[in-house]
Amino acid sequence: MTLADPTNKNPSVNFFGEKPINLIGMNLRQMETEMTEIGEPPFRANQLYKWVYNRGVTDFESMTNIAKTLRSELAKRYIISRPAISKSLDSTDGTHKWLIKLTDGNEVETVHIPESDRGTLCISSQIGCTLNCKFCYTGTQRLVRNLYPGEILEQIMVARDFLNEWPSEERKSIYDRQLSNIVMMGMGEPLYNFDNVSAALKIIMDGQGISISRRRITLSTAGVVPLIRRCGEELGVGLAVSLHAVRDDLRNEIVPINKKYPLSELISACRDYPGSRNSRRITFEYVMLKGVNDSPGDAHELVRLISGIPAKVNLIPFNPWPNSPYERSSEESIEKFAAIIRNAGYPSPVRTPRGEDIMAACGQLKSESKRVPKK
Ligand code: SAH
């Protein structure tokens, strides 16, 4: 069953007793259709699109290149929404986490991670997750539903509002941005919501839209092999793969999607990923679990497995969560592991846990939302 887009289910009604239509989530073509319906030329859609996505306005009155009478007509028919924020948390390390409340009451998390040379926004693609990776907190929350394109985009809107980082007439392009990079690494498996993620990413990458280049976007997957190819062809964003184990028996256990798409298939999809043919490396993510996957033997096998793929291996010290069944590997074993990979010629940064005090680090995102059983 497909649900109607809840972002359009605004309970308030306009002057004519109609529900206003949310522009957030529409692509340019959809806005053109809207404009045609109300007798406006298609270029009006270009203006709207730019105001909404590039300038971040939420008020039709600010659309100075549109005639005043039309602005008020538009305001009767449309809204430019922002979601409610249930929680907005600051970590001592500068990381910020928002718990966003969607129009149907469900909640998702979004995290902003400032670094010296960039600022990364970690975006969710689903409420809950189907994957059940054993070390991941989100995996303990059942899938409630996929996010709509507008709900994916709104996470960026929220962050840009908060950081006060919308371009304006005076500030057309932004250097030194606090929000320069996007990672699809929040709650959910983005490739299991491919159509909506793709629709949102196209607006994010569009220079007239949110305008963040594909070179600054990374999509992380646990390994939905058939969609990895589509992701490369349609989106061309950077690919991160949650590897976490180098033998099928262990990976079946801790990343259960491996039973469907085993390592050999996953690695060959990575080999074929378009980015890997030009200069863009694939990121392999590897969570360091004490005594489980962190031996020197595992590191050597990892090197063998990915040989020939332009790659970097991101080691993620395990981030604990309430009653989690694993422990973080010692610093020493993480360093040994990293050294083996580096000696084989692959960069192997150790990801510093960020926002641990507000449960914002990798694998710590979860909301209270539950699936309502179908009647
Ligand atoms: N479903 C996608 C997107 C999630 S990205 C994927 O699996 O790639 C989040 C990253 O954090 C993934 O690499 C995930 O495996 C990792 N992760 C999950 N739980 C973790 C934990 N407790 N500690 C460290 N990393 C974790």
CSV table of N, CA and C and ligand atoms in Angstrom, one decimal, residues 129 131 133 135-137 184-186 188-190 220-222 240 242 244 285 287 316-321 351 362-364, ligand 1:
chain,number,residue,atom,x,y,z
A,129,CYS,N,14.5,0.8,10.5
A,129,CYS,CA,15.3,0.1,9.5
A,129,CYS,C,14.9,-1.4,9.4
A,131,LEU,N,17.2,-3.7,8.4
A,131,LEU,CA,18.4,-4.5,8.2
A,131,LEU,C,18.8,-5.4,9.4
A,133,CYS,N,21.3,-5.0,11.6
A,133,CYS,CA,22.7,-5.2,11.9
A,133,CYS,C,22.9,-5.3,13.4
A,135,PHE,N,25.1,-4.7,15.6
A,135,PHE,CA,25.8,-3.7,16.4
A,135,PHE,C,25.2,-2.3,16.3
A,136,CYS,N,24.0,-2.2,15.6
A,136,CYS,CA,23.5,-0.9,15.3
A,136,CYS,C,22.2,-0.6,16.1
A,137,TYR,N,22.1,0.5,16.7
A,137,TYR,CA,21.0,0.9,17.5
A,137,TYR,C,19.7,1.0,16.7
A,184,MET,N,24.4,10.2,3.4
A,184,MET,CA,23.2,9.5,3.6
A,184,MET,C,23.6,8.3,4.5
A,185,MET,N,23.8,8.7,5.8
A,185,MET,CA,24.2,7.7,6.8
A,185,MET,C,23.4,7.7,8.1
A,186,GLY,N,22.3,8.3,8.0
A,186,GLY,CA,21.5,8.4,9.2
A,186,GLY,C,20.6,7.1,9.4
A,188,GLY,N,18.1,4.2,8.6
A,188,GLY,CA,17.6,3.5,7.5
A,188,GLY,C,18.6,3.1,6.4
A,189,GLU,N,18.1,2.4,5.5
A,189,GLU,CA,19.0,1.9,4.4
A,189,GLU,C,18.5,2.7,3.1
A,190,PRO,N,19.4,3.7,2.7
A,190,PRO,CA,18.9,4.5,1.6
A,190,PRO,C,18.6,3.8,0.3
A,220,SER,N,25.7,5.8,1.9
A,220,SER,CA,26.2,4.6,2.6
A,220,SER,C,25.2,3.5,2.5
A,221,THR,N,25.6,2.3,2.1
A,221,THR,CA,24.7,1.1,2.0
A,221,THR,C,25.3,-0.1,2.7
A,222,ALA,N,24.4,-0.9,3.3
A,222,ALA,CA,24.9,-2.2,3.9
A,222,ALA,C,25.1,-3.2,2.7
A,240,ALA,N,29.7,4.6,-0.1
A,240,ALA,CA,30.3,4.0,1.1
A,240,ALA,C,29.6,2.7,1.4
A,242,SER,N,29.1,-0.5,4.0
A,242,SER,CA,29.3,-1.0,5.4
A,242,SER,C,29.7,-2.5,5.3
A,244,HIS,N,32.3,-4.3,7.4
A,244,HIS,CA,32.3,-4.8,8.8
A,244,HIS,C,32.7,-6.2,9.1
A,285,GLU,N,33.4,1.0,5.1
A,285,GLU,CA,33.2,1.3,6.6
A,285,GLU,C,33.4,0.0,7.3
A,287,VAL,N,33.3,-1.4,11.3
A,287,VAL,CA,33.1,-1.1,12.7
A,287,VAL,C,34.1,-2.0,13.5
A,316,ILE,N,35.6,2.4,12.1
A,316,ILE,CA,34.7,3.1,13.1
A,316,ILE,C,34.8,2.4,14.4
A,317,PRO,N,35.4,3.0,15.4
A,317,PRO,CA,35.3,2.4,16.7
A,317,PRO,C,33.9,2.2,17.1
A,318,PHE,N,33.5,1.0,17.6
A,318,PHE,CA,32.1,0.7,17.9
A,318,PHE,C,31.6,1.7,18.9
A,319,ASN,N,30.4,2.3,18.6
A,319,ASN,CA,29.7,3.2,19.6
A,319,ASN,C,28.7,2.4,20.3
A,320,PRO,N,28.8,2.4,21.6
A,320,PRO,CA,27.8,1.6,22.4
A,320,PRO,C,26.5,2.3,22.5
A,321,TRP,N,25.4,1.5,22.8
A,321,TRP,CA,24.1,2.0,23.1
A,321,TRP,C,23.5,1.1,24.1
A,351,ARG,N,37.7,6.8,12.3
A,351,ARG,CA,36.7,7.8,12.5
A,351,ARG,C,36.5,8.1,13.9
A,362,CYS,N,27.8,7.3,15.0
A,362,CYS,CA,27.4,6.3,14.0
A,362,CYS,C,26.7,5.2,14.8
A,363,GLY,N,25.5,4.8,14.3
A,363,GLY,CA,24.8,3.6,14.9
A,363,GLY,C,24.1,3.9,16.1
A,364,GLN,N,24.0,5.2,16.5
A,364,GLN,CA,23.3,5.5,17.8
A,364,GLN,C,22.0,6.2,17.6
B,1,SAH,N1,22.1,1.5,6.2
B,1,SAH,C1,23.2,2.2,5.7
B,1,SAH,C2,23.3,3.6,6.3
B,1,SAH,C3,23.7,3.7,7.8
B,1,SAH,S1,25.2,4.4,7.8
B,1,SAH,C4,24.4,1.4,5.9
B,1,SAH,O1,24.4,0.3,6.6
B,1,SAH,O2,25.5,1.7,5.4
B,1,SAH,C5,25.7,4.2,9.4
B,1,SAH,C6,27.1,3.6,9.5
B,1,SAH,O3,27.4,3.4,10.9
B,1,SAH,C7,27.1,2.2,8.9
B,1,SAH,O4,28.4,1.9,8.4
B,1,SAH,C8,26.8,1.3,10.1
B,1,SAH,O5,27.2,0.0,9.9
B,1,SAH,C9,27.7,2.0,11.2
B,1,SAH,N2,27.3,1.6,12.5
B,1,SAH,C10,26.1,1.2,12.9
B,1,SAH,N3,26.1,0.9,14.3
B,1,SAH,C11,27.3,1.3,14.7
B,1,SAH,C12,27.8,1.4,16.0
B,1,SAH,N4,27.2,1.0,17.1
B,1,SAH,N5,29.1,1.9,16.1
B,1,SAH,C13,29.8,2.3,15.0
B,1,SAH,N6,29.3,2.3,13.8
B,1,SAH,C14,28.0,1.8,13.6
